[in-house]
Structure formats: C-alpha cells, structure tokens
Coordinates of C-alpha atoms in Angstrom, one line a residue:
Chain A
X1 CA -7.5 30.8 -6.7
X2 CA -8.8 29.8 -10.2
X3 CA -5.0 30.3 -11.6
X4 CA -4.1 27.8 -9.0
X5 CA -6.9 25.4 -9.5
X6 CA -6.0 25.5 -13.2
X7 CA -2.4 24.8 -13.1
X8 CA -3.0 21.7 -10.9
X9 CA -5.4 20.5 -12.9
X10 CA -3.0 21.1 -15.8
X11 CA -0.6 19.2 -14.0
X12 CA -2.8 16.2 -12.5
X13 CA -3.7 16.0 -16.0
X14 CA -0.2 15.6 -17.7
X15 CA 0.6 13.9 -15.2
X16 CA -1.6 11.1 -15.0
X17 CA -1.1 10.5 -19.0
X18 CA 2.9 9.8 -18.9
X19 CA 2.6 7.9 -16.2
X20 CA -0.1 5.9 -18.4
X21 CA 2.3 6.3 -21.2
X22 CA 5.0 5.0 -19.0
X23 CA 3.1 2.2 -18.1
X24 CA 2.2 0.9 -21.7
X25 CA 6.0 1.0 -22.3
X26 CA 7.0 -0.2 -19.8
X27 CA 5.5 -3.3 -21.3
X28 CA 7.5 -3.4 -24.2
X29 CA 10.6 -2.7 -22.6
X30 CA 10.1 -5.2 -20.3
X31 CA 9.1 -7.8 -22.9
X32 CA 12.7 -6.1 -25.1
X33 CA 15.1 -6.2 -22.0
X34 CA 14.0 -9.6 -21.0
X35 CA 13.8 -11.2 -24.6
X36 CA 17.7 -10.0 -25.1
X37 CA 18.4 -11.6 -21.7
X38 CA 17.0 -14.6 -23.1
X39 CA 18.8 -14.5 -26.5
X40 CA 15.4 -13.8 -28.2
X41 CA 14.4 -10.6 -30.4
X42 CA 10.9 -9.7 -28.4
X43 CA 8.9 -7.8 -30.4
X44 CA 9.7 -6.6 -33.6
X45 CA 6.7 -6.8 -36.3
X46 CA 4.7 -3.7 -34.6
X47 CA 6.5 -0.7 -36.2
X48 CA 10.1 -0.1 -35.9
X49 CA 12.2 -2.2 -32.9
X50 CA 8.3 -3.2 -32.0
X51 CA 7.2 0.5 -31.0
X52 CA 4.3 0.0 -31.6
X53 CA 3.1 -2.9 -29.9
X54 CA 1.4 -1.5 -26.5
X55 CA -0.5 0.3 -28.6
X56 CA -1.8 -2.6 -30.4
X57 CA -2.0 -4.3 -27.3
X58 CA -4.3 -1.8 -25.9
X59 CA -6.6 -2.1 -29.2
X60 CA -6.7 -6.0 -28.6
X61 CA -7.9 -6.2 -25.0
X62 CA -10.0 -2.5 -25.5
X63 CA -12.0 -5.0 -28.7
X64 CA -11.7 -8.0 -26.2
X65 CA -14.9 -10.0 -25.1
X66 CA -15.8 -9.3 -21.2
X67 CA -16.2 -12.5 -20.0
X68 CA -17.8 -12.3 -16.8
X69 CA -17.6 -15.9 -15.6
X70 CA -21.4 -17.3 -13.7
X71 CA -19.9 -17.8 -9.8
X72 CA -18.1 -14.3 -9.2
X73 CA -20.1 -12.2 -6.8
X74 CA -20.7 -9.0 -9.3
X75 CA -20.0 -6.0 -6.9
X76 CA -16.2 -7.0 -5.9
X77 CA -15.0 -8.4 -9.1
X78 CA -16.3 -4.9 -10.7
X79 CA -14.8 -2.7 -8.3
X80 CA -11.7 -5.0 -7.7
X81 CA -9.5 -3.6 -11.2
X82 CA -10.5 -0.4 -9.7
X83 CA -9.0 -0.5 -6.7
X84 CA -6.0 -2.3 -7.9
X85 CA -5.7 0.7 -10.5
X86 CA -6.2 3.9 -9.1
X87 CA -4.4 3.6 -5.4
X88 CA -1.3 3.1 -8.1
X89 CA -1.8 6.1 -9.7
X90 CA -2.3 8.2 -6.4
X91 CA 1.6 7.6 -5.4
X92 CA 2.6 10.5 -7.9
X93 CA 0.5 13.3 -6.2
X94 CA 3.5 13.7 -3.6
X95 CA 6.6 12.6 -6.1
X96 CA 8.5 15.7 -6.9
X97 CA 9.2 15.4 -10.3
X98 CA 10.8 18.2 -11.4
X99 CA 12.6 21.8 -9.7
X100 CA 10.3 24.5 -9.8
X101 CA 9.8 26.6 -13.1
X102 CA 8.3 29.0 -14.8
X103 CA 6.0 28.3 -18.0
X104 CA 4.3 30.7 -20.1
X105 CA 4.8 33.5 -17.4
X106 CA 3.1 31.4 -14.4
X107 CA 5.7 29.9 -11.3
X108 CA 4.9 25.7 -11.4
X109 CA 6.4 23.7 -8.6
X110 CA 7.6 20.7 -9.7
X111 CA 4.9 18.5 -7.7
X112 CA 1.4 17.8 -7.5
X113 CA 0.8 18.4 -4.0
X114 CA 3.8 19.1 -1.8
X115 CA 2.1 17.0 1.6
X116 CA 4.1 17.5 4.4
X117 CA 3.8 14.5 5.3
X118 CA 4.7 13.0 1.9
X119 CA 6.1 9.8 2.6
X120 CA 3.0 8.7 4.8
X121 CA 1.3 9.1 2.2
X122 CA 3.1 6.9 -0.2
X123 CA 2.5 4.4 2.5
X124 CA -1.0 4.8 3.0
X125 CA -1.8 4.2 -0.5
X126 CA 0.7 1.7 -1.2
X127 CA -1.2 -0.1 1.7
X128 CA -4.7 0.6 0.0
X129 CA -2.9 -1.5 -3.6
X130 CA -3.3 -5.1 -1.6
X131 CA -7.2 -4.9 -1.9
X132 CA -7.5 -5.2 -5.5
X133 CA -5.9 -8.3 -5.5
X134 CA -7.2 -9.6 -2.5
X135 CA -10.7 -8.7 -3.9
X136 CA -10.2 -10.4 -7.3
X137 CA -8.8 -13.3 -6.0
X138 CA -12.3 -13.5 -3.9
X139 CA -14.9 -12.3 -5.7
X140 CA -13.7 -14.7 -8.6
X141 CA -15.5 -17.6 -7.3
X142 CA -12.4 -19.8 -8.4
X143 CA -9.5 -21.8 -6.1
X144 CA -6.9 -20.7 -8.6
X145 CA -7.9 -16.6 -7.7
X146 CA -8.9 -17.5 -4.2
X147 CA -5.4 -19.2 -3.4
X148 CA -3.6 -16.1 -5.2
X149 CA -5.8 -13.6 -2.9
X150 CA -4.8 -15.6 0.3
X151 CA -0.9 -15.3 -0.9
X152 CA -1.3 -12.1 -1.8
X153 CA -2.5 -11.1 1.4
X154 CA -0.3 -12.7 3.7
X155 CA 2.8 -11.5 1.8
X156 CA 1.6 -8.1 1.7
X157 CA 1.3 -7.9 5.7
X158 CA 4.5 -9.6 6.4
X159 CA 6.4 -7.2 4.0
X160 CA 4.6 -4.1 4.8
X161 CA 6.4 -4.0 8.2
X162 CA 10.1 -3.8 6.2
X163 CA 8.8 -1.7 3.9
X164 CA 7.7 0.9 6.2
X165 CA 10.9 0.0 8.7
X166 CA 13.5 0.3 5.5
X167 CA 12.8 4.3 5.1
X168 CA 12.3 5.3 8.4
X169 CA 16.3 5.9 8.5
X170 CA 15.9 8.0 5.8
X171 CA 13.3 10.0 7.8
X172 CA 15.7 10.3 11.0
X173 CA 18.5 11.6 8.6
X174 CA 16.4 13.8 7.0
X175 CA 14.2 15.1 9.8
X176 CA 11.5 15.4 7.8
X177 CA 8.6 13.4 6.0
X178 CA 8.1 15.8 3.2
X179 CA 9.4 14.3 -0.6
X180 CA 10.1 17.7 -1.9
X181 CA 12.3 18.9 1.2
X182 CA 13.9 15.0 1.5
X183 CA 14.9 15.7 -2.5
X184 CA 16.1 19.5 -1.8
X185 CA 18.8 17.4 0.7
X186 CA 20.5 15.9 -2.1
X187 CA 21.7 18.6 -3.7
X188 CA 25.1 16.8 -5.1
X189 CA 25.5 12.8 -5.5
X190 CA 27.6 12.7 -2.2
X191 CA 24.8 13.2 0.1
X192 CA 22.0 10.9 -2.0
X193 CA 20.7 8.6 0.5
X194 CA 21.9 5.9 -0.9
X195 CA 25.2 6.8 0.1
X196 CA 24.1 7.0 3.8
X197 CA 21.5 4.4 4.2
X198 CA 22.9 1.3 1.5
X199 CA 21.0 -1.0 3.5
X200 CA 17.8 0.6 4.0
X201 CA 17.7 1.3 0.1
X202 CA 18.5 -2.6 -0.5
X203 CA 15.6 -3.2 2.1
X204 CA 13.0 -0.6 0.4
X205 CA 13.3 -2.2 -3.4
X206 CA 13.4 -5.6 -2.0
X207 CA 10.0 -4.9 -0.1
X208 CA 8.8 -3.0 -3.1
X209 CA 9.7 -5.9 -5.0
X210 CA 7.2 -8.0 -3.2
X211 CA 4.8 -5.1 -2.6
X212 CA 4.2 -4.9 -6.2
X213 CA 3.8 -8.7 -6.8
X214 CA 6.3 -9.2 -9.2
X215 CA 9.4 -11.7 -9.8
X216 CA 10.9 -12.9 -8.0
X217 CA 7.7 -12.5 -5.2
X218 CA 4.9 -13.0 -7.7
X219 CA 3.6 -16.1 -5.6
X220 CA -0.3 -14.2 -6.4
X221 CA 0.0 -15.1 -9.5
X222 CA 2.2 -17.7 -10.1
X223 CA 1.3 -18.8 -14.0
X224 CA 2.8 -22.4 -13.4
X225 CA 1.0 -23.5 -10.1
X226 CA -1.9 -21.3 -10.3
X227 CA -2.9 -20.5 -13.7
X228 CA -3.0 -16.6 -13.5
X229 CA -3.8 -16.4 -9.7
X230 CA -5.9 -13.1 -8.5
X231 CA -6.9 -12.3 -12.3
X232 CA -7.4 -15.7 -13.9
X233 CA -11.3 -15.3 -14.3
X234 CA -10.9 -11.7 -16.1
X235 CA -10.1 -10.4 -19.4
X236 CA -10.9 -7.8 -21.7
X237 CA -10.2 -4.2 -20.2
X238 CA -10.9 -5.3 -16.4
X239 CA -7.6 -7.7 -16.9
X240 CA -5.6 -4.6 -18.7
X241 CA -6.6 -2.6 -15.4
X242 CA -5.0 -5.0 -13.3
X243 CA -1.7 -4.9 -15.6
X244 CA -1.5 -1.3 -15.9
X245 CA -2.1 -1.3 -12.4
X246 CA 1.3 -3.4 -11.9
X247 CA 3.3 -1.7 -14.3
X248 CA 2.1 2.3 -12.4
X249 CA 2.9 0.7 -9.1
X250 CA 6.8 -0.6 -10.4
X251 CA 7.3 2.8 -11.6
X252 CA 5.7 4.5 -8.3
X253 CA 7.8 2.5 -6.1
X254 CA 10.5 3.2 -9.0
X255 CA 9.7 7.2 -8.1
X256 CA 9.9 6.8 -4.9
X257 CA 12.8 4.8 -4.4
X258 CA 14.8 7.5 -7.1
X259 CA 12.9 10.5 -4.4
X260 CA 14.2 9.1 -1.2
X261 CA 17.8 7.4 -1.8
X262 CA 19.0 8.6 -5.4
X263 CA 18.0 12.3 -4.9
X264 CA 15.2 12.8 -7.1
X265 CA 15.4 15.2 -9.9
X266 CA 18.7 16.7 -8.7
X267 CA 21.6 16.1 -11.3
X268 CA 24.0 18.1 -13.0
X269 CA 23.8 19.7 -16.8
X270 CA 20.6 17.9 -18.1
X271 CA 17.3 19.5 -17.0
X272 CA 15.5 18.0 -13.6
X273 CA 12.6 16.5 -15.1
X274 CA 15.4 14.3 -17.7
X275 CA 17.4 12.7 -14.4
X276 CA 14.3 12.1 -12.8
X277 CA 13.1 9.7 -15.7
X278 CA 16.1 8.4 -15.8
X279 CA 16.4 7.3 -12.0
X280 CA 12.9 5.9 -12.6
X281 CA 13.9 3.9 -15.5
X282 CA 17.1 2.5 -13.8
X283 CA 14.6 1.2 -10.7
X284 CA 12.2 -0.2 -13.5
X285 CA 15.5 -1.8 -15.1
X286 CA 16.4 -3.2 -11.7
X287 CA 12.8 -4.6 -11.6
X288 CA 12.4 -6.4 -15.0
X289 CA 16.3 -7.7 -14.8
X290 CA 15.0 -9.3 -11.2
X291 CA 12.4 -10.9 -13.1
X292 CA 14.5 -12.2 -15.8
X293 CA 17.0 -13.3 -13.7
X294 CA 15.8 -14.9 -10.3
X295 CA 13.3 -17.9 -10.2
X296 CA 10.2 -17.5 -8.0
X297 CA 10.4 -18.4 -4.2
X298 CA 8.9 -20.9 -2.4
X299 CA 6.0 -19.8 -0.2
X300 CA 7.2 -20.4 2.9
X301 CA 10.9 -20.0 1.8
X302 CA 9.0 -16.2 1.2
X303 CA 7.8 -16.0 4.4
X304 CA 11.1 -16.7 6.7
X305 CA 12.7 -14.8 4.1
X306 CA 10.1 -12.0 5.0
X307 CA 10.0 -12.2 8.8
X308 CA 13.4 -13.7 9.7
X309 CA 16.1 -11.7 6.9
X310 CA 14.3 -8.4 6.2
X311 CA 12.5 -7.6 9.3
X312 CA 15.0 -7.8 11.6
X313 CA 18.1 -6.3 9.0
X314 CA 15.3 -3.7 9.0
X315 CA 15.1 -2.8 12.6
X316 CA 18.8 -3.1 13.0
X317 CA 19.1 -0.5 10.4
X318 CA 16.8 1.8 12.2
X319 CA 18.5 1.0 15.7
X320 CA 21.5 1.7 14.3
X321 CA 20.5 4.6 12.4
X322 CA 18.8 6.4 15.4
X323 CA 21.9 5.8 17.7
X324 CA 24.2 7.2 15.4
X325 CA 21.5 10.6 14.8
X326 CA 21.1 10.6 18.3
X327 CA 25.4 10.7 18.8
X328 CA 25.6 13.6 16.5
X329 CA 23.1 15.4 17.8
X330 CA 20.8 15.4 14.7
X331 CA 23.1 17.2 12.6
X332 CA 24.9 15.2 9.6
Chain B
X1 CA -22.0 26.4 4.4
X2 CA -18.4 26.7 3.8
X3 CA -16.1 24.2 2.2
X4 CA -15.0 22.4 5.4
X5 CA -18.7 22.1 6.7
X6 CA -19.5 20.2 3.0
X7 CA -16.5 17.5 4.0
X8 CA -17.1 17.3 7.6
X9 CA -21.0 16.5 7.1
X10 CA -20.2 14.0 3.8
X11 CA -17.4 12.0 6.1
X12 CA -19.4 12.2 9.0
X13 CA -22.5 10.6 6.7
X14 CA -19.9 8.0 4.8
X15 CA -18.2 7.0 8.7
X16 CA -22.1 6.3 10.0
X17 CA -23.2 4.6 7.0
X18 CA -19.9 2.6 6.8
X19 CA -20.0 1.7 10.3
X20 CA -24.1 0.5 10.2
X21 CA -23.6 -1.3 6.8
X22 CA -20.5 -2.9 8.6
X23 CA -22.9 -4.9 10.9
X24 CA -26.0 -5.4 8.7
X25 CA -24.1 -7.1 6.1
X26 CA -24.6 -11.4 6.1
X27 CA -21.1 -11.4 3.9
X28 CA -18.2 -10.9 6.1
X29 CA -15.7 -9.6 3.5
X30 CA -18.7 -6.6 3.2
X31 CA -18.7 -5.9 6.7
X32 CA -15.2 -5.5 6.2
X33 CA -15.1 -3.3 3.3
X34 CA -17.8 -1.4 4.7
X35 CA -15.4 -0.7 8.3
X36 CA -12.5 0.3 5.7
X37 CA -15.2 2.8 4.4
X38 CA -16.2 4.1 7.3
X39 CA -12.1 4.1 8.7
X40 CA -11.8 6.2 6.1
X41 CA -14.3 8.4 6.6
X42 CA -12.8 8.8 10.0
X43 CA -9.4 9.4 8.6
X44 CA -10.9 12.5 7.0
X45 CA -12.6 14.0 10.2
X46 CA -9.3 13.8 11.7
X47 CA -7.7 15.7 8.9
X48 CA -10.3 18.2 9.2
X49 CA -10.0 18.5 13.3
X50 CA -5.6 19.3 12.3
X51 CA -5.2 16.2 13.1
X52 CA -3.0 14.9 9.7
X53 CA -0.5 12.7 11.6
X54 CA -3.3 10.8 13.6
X55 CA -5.7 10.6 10.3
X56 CA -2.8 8.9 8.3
X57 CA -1.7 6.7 10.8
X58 CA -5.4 5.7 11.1
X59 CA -5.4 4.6 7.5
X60 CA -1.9 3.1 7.2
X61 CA -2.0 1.0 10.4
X62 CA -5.3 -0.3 10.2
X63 CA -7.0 0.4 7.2
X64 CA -4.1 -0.3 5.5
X65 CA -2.5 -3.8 7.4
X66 CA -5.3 -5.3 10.1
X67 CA -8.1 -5.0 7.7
X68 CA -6.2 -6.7 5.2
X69 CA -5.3 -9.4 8.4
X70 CA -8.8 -9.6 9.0
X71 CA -9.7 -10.1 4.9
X72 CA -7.0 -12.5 5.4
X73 CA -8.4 -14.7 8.1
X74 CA -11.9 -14.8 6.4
X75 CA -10.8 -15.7 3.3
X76 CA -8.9 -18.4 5.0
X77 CA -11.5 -19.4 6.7
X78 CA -13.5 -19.4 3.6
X79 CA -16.7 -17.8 4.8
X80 CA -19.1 -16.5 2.3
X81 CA -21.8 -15.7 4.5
X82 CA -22.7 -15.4 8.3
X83 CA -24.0 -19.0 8.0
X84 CA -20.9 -20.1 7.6
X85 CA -20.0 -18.8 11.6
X86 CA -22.8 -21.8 12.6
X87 CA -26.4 -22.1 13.6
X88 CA -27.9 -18.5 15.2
X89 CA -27.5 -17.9 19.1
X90 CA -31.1 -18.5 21.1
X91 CA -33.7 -16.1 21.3
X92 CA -32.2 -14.8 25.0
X93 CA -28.8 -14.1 23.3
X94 CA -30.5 -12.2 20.2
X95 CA -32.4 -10.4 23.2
X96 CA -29.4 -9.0 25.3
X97 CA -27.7 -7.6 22.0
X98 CA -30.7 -5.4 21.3
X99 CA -30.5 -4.4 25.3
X100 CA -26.8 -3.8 25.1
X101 CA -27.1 -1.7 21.9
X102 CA -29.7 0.4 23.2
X103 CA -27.9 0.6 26.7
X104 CA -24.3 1.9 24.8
X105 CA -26.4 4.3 22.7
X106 CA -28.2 6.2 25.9
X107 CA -24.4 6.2 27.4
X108 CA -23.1 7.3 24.5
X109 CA -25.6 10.5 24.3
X110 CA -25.4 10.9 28.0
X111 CA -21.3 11.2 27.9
X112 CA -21.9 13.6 24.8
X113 CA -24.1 15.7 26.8
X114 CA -22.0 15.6 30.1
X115 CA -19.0 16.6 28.1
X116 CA -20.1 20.0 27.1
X117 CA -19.0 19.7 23.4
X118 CA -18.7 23.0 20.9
X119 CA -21.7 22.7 19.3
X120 CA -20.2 24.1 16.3
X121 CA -18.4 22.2 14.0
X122 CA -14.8 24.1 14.0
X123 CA -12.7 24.0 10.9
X124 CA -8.7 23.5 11.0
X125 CA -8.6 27.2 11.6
X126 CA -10.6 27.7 14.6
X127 CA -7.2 26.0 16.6
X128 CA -4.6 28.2 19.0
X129 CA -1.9 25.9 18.9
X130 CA 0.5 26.2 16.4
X131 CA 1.3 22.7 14.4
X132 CA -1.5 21.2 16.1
X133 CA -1.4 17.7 15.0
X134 CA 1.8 18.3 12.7
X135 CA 4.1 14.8 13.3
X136 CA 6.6 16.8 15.6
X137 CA 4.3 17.7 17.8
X138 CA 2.5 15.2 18.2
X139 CA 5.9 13.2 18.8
X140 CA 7.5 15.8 20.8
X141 CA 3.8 15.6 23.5
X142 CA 4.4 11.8 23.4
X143 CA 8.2 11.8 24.0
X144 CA 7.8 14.1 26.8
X145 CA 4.4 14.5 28.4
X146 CA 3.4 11.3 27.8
X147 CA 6.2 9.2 28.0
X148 CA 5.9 6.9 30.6
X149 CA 2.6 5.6 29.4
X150 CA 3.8 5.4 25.6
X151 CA 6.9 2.8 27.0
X152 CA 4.1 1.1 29.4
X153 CA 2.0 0.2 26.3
X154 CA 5.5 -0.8 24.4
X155 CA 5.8 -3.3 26.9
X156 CA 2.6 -4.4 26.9
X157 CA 2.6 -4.9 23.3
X158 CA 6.3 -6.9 23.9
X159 CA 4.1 -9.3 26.2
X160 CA 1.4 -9.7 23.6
X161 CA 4.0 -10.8 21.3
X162 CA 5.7 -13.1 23.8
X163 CA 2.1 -14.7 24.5
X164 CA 1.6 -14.9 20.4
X165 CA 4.7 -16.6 20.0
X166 CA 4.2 -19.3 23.3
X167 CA 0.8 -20.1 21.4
X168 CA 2.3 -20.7 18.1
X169 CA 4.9 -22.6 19.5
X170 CA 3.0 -25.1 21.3
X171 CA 1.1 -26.1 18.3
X172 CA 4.1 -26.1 16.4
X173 CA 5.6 -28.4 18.2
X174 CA 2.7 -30.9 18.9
X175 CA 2.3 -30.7 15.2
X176 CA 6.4 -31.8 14.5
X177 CA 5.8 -34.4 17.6
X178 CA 3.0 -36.2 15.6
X179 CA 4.1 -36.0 12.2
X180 CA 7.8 -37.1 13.4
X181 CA 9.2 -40.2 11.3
X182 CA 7.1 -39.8 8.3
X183 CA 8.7 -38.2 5.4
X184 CA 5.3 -36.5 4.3
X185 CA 3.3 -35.2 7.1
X186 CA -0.4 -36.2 6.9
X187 CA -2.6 -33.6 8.1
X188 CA -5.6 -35.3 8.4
X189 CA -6.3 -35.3 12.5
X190 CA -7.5 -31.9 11.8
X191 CA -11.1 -31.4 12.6

C-alpha cells in the first residue's frame, strides 16, 4: 500500500512539473513558430534561439505588482485563476503517457490513474475549465471582462455538445471509455482512429479549438474589441495563472486528441514516452499555426458555425458510425 | 471509521452546506456556485454508492453545461444581487414559503421513515451485483428493461425542443418584421 502510494505520488509529482514545463515553452514556441510565419525572428536576446525567455517571463510577472482593482468582488476574482488553473491540470490523471515499465526494480504503468471511465472524465473537467473565465469576467467589476465572460460562456455551451458528440464514435469503435485500453487498440498506425473516424477527429480539435479559447475562437478575449476580455483587470501571478492555464489545457486537449485518434504512445523504434510528446507537440503545432494563420470569427458567424456546421456533421458522424457498428456486429 | 465513512460523511456535509448556502445567498452567481458545490458533493456520494456512470454524468451534464447556462443567463441579465429580481413578495407570500418548507421537510422524514432505509451507510463493497453502476450496465438495464420509457422521454425532450424553437421563432420574426427596410436595426422598443 505505501509502495503504491509512493510511486503515484512520484508520478503525480513528475507529472505535474513537465506539464508546467511544457506549458512555459509552449510560450516560446508559440511566440518562435508564429514570429517565422510572420517573417519576424521572435525572441532571441534571452539565451541562445531565446531559450530562456519563459523563464524570465516567469521572474517578471512572479516580481509583478498585484493590482487588485477597487470594484471586483474579492472572493471570485481570487478563486477565479484557480479554477481556470487546476481543472487544466486534472486532464493528465487519465492520459496514458507511456507503456508500462519497470524502474529501479518497481513495475510503473504508464498512467496516473487508469479510470475506466477515462474519457468522462476528460469531459467532466474539461467542462469544470469555463468557470474560471466566466468568474473573472464577473467578479472583475469591468464591461470589457463582463462581455468576455458572457462570450465565453455562451460559446462554451454551444461547443460542448460537438465536443462531447465528435468522440463518441470513437467510443462505439472502441467499446470502451477507458484511455489506456482505447490506446492498447492502436497497436500499428493502420488502426489509429484517425484512420477510421477523419471526421470526428476534425470535429474534436475544432471543438477543442474553441474549448480552450484560442484563435481562431478567442472571441473571450479578443485584444482588439475588448481589451483583454475575462483577464483585463489582473496582472501579476493571478494573470500568469490564467495563461498557464491556457497553454496546460492546449496541450491536454493536445494529449487527448494524440490518446484517442493518433494512438497514443504506440510507435515504432523510439521509446513510448518520445512518440507521445511528439503527437502532443504536432496537436500544439496545429494549434499555434491556427492562430497564426486564421483571423478571428465574428460572434454570431461563431455561433451558426457552432450549432448549424459542427453539431449536426457531429451527429451525422455518430449516426453513421453506430449504423455501421451495429452492421458488423460490433467487431471491426 | 473506515475510509469510505470519512468521504461519505464530508460529501454528505459539503452537498447540505452547498445546497443551504445555495438559498441563503442575496448574490445569485453564489447561489450558483454554491449548487455546483453541493452537485458535486452529490457526484461523490454516487461514486461511493457504485454508482461511477451516474456520478459523472451528474457533473458533466449539469454541473458541467446548465450551471454554466444558468451563470450565463444571470450574467446576462446582469444581476448582482436579489434586488435586482424587484421589490420583495408581501408578507402572505413570505408566509406560505416558510409553510411549504416545513410541509416538504415532515414529508421528506416521513418518506425516509416509510421506506425502511439500511441504516448503515454501506461502502462500494457491501453490493451483490457485479458492475453495479459500471457504463455497460447501466446501458444494457436501460436498452432493455427500461426501454420503452428511455424513447418516451426522447420524445418528450424532441417536443421540448420543437416548442423551444416555435418560441424563438416567433420573436425572431416579429423582430425582422419591425426592423425591415432599415439598413441598421434599432433596438430601442425594448423595454
């Protein structure tokens, strides 16, 4: 009992700081990728190729005045940057990130907590992410955060549906909801889920897309019509939660997405835990090269896009889906 | 006091406290946070009683999606306190919610009693059926057993959403009917 409480705490632990890591790099690869798509340099003063800018970021906005502005009701706009950070980092109990091993002597799996239901999960948390912003945007006291809150909100609901729609194919293939069994599936590239469900995976990062606020959906915080939306009245650390807080939920939707329809950590010659950081890099790739590429929707060009392109595309895939299990009998 | 009697008495604590919070607040967006508290709470009783499918459902359906419609609507709305919903009912009105309350509460304790309940707070353990609660069986009770009810309330949810979308529509279209011919639509009959 105590060798198994160890290990997972071992494992929550190291864990919890790549994913942090991740998340501070993600930054500057984000800020690289899109400054070469722009025919800029990005940064490059902060050590070598600008390595070591996030950490000098960090040190800026950890030294940072907290400005806590007079009209914000105290209780939400404390707990707000909470609640946008943590549900983020809760994704990656159920992500199988690696094959079983063994390490000094003791067996690991390769995941925190293999839930069998798994991929509720991911959706109940994912679901939990919408209050931070919604919170901030309230508690700020300020029409620039409030109008970002109200967006934020009524995107969130109308993409939810696709979003939970766009894997349930993979589910009826799979016959299961557990990540670690839906990854043991793909066991070579012909039977990623990709393959079989194209248009749910298109579905699923378009969804995430919006889900996690960013470009081209990032109608919460819209810099040109709303200053910074949801998090325009904070700074200091409570503003570097909310952003760390973005960046872990790209690369938990980026997780799931590579555990559900690119087959996880399965992949030949390099070691599981390497083709599992590189599927999660390609899905934060796809993310930052949406941002430098597409402009940002309209509002209500969002919403029919939401509820009259994706939702039904989504139910058609899962009629479709479920006819075709149902034809061969469940076996595929 | 095992493990499971710890959790069952903290959520059972956290759902009551959420739930009487939830109506003693005067901000609405509390009373809100405070029901997501206690759904949660709720969530975790289930989980205890085997019940893992039901629990998540519970949190992703409407902890996760109408609470945010709900935070939605009040922040629309814009109210910041229960002042905001207009002046307080009469005295007779704040009467006959006191009655009712008390009313629900002896019905509620008189249904407890009549039902014969363990008295004993049973763990995840103290179940016979295998994969109590699992997603297949619950699915495979409500594809078979249950079926006929399960596509009765699907088509009673189709009808909601018929009746949802008549409502819209009429609005919609007195809206289009009155801003017809003007490039810009003013929006200013609103009251």
């Amino acid at each position: 009992m105590l060798e198994v409480i160890i290990i997972s705490s071992i494992k929550v632990l190291t864990v919890v700081i790549v994913v942090l890591t991740c998340c501070a790099y993600s930054t500057l690869l984000e800020r690289k990728l899109v400054a070469y798509m722009q025919h800029r340099l990005g940064p490059i003063y902060a050590g070598p190729w600008g390595l070591l800018q996030p950490i000098a970021d960090a040190i800026k906005l950890m030294f940072k005045e907290d400005l806590v502005p007079d009209r914000v009701e105290r209780t939400l706009y404390t707990l707000a940057p909470i609640l946008s950070f943590v549900p983020s980092l809760l994704v990656f109990a159920v992500v199988p990130f690696s094959s079983d091993f063994t390490l000094f002597g003791y067996d690991v799996t390769g995941v925190i907590s293999d839930l069998n239901i798994g991929v509720l999960w991911v959706f109940m948390i994912t679901g939990f992410g919408v209050y931070g912003v919604v919170l901030a945007g309230w508690s700020s006291g300020s029409k620039w955060s409030l109008l970002g809150g109200i967006r934020s909100s009524a995107q969130m609901i109308s993409y939810e549906l696709s979003y939970g729609l766009s894997i349930v194919g993979v589910i009826l293939l799979a016959n299961t909801l557990s990540m670690t069994e839906i990854v043991g599936q793909q066991d070579s590239i012909f039977s990623w889920y990709i393959f079989r469900q194209p248009l749910g995976f298109i579905l699923f990062f378009t969804c995430a897309v919006a889900e996690t606020n960013r470009a081209p959906f990032d109608m919460a915080e819209a810099e040109s019509e709303l200053v910074g939306g949801y998090h325009t009245e904070y700074s200091s650390m409570r503003f570097a939660s909310f952003f760390v807080g973005e960046y872990a939920n790209m690369l938990a939707a980026s997780a799931v997405a590579a555990t559900l329809f690119l087959g996880g950590w399965q992949g030949p010659l390099l070691p599981p835990i390497v083709w599992m950081m590189l599927k999660v890099f390609f899905g934060m790739f796809i993310f930052i090269w949406l941002r430098g590429t597409l402009p940002r929707f309209r509002y209500d060009q969002l919403m029919n896009f939401g509820w009259k392109v994706l939702f039904p595309l989504a139910l058609l895939n899962t009629m479709v889906t479920g006819l075709i299990v149902m034809l061969t009998n469940g076996t595929n | 006091m095992n493990l499971d009697t710890v959790i069952f008495f903290a959520a059972a604590v956290v759902a009551v406290f959420g739930a009487t919070m939830m109506i003693a607040q005067k901000n609405p967006i509390a009373s809100a946070l405070y029901l997501i508290l206690s759904l949660v709470a709720q969530a975790i009783l289930y989980v205890q009683l085997g019940g893992l499918f039901l629990g998540s459902i519970l949190i992703v359906v409407y902890a996760g999606a109408i609470m945010v419609l709900f935070l939605f609507v009040i922040m629309l709305l814009n109210l910041r306190s229960s002042d905001d919903l207009g002046p307080p009912p009469p005295a007779l009105g704040r009467f006959t919610k006191y009655a009712f309350g008390i009313l629900l509460s002896v019905e509620l304790i008189v249904i407890v009693k009549a039902a014969r309940m363990p008295s004993k707070a049973t763990g995840v353990l103290g179940f016979p059926v295998e994969d109590f609660g699992s997603v297949k069986a619950v699915s495979t009770q409500m594809f078979t057993t249950y079926v006929y009810p399960l596509e009765l309330t699907g088509i009673l949810m189709l009808i909601a959403v018929v009746g949802a979308v008549v409502i819209a529509k009429k609005e919609n279209n007195a809206q289009v009917s009155d801003d017809s011919g003007s490039d810009r639509p003013a929006k200013k009959q609103v009251s």
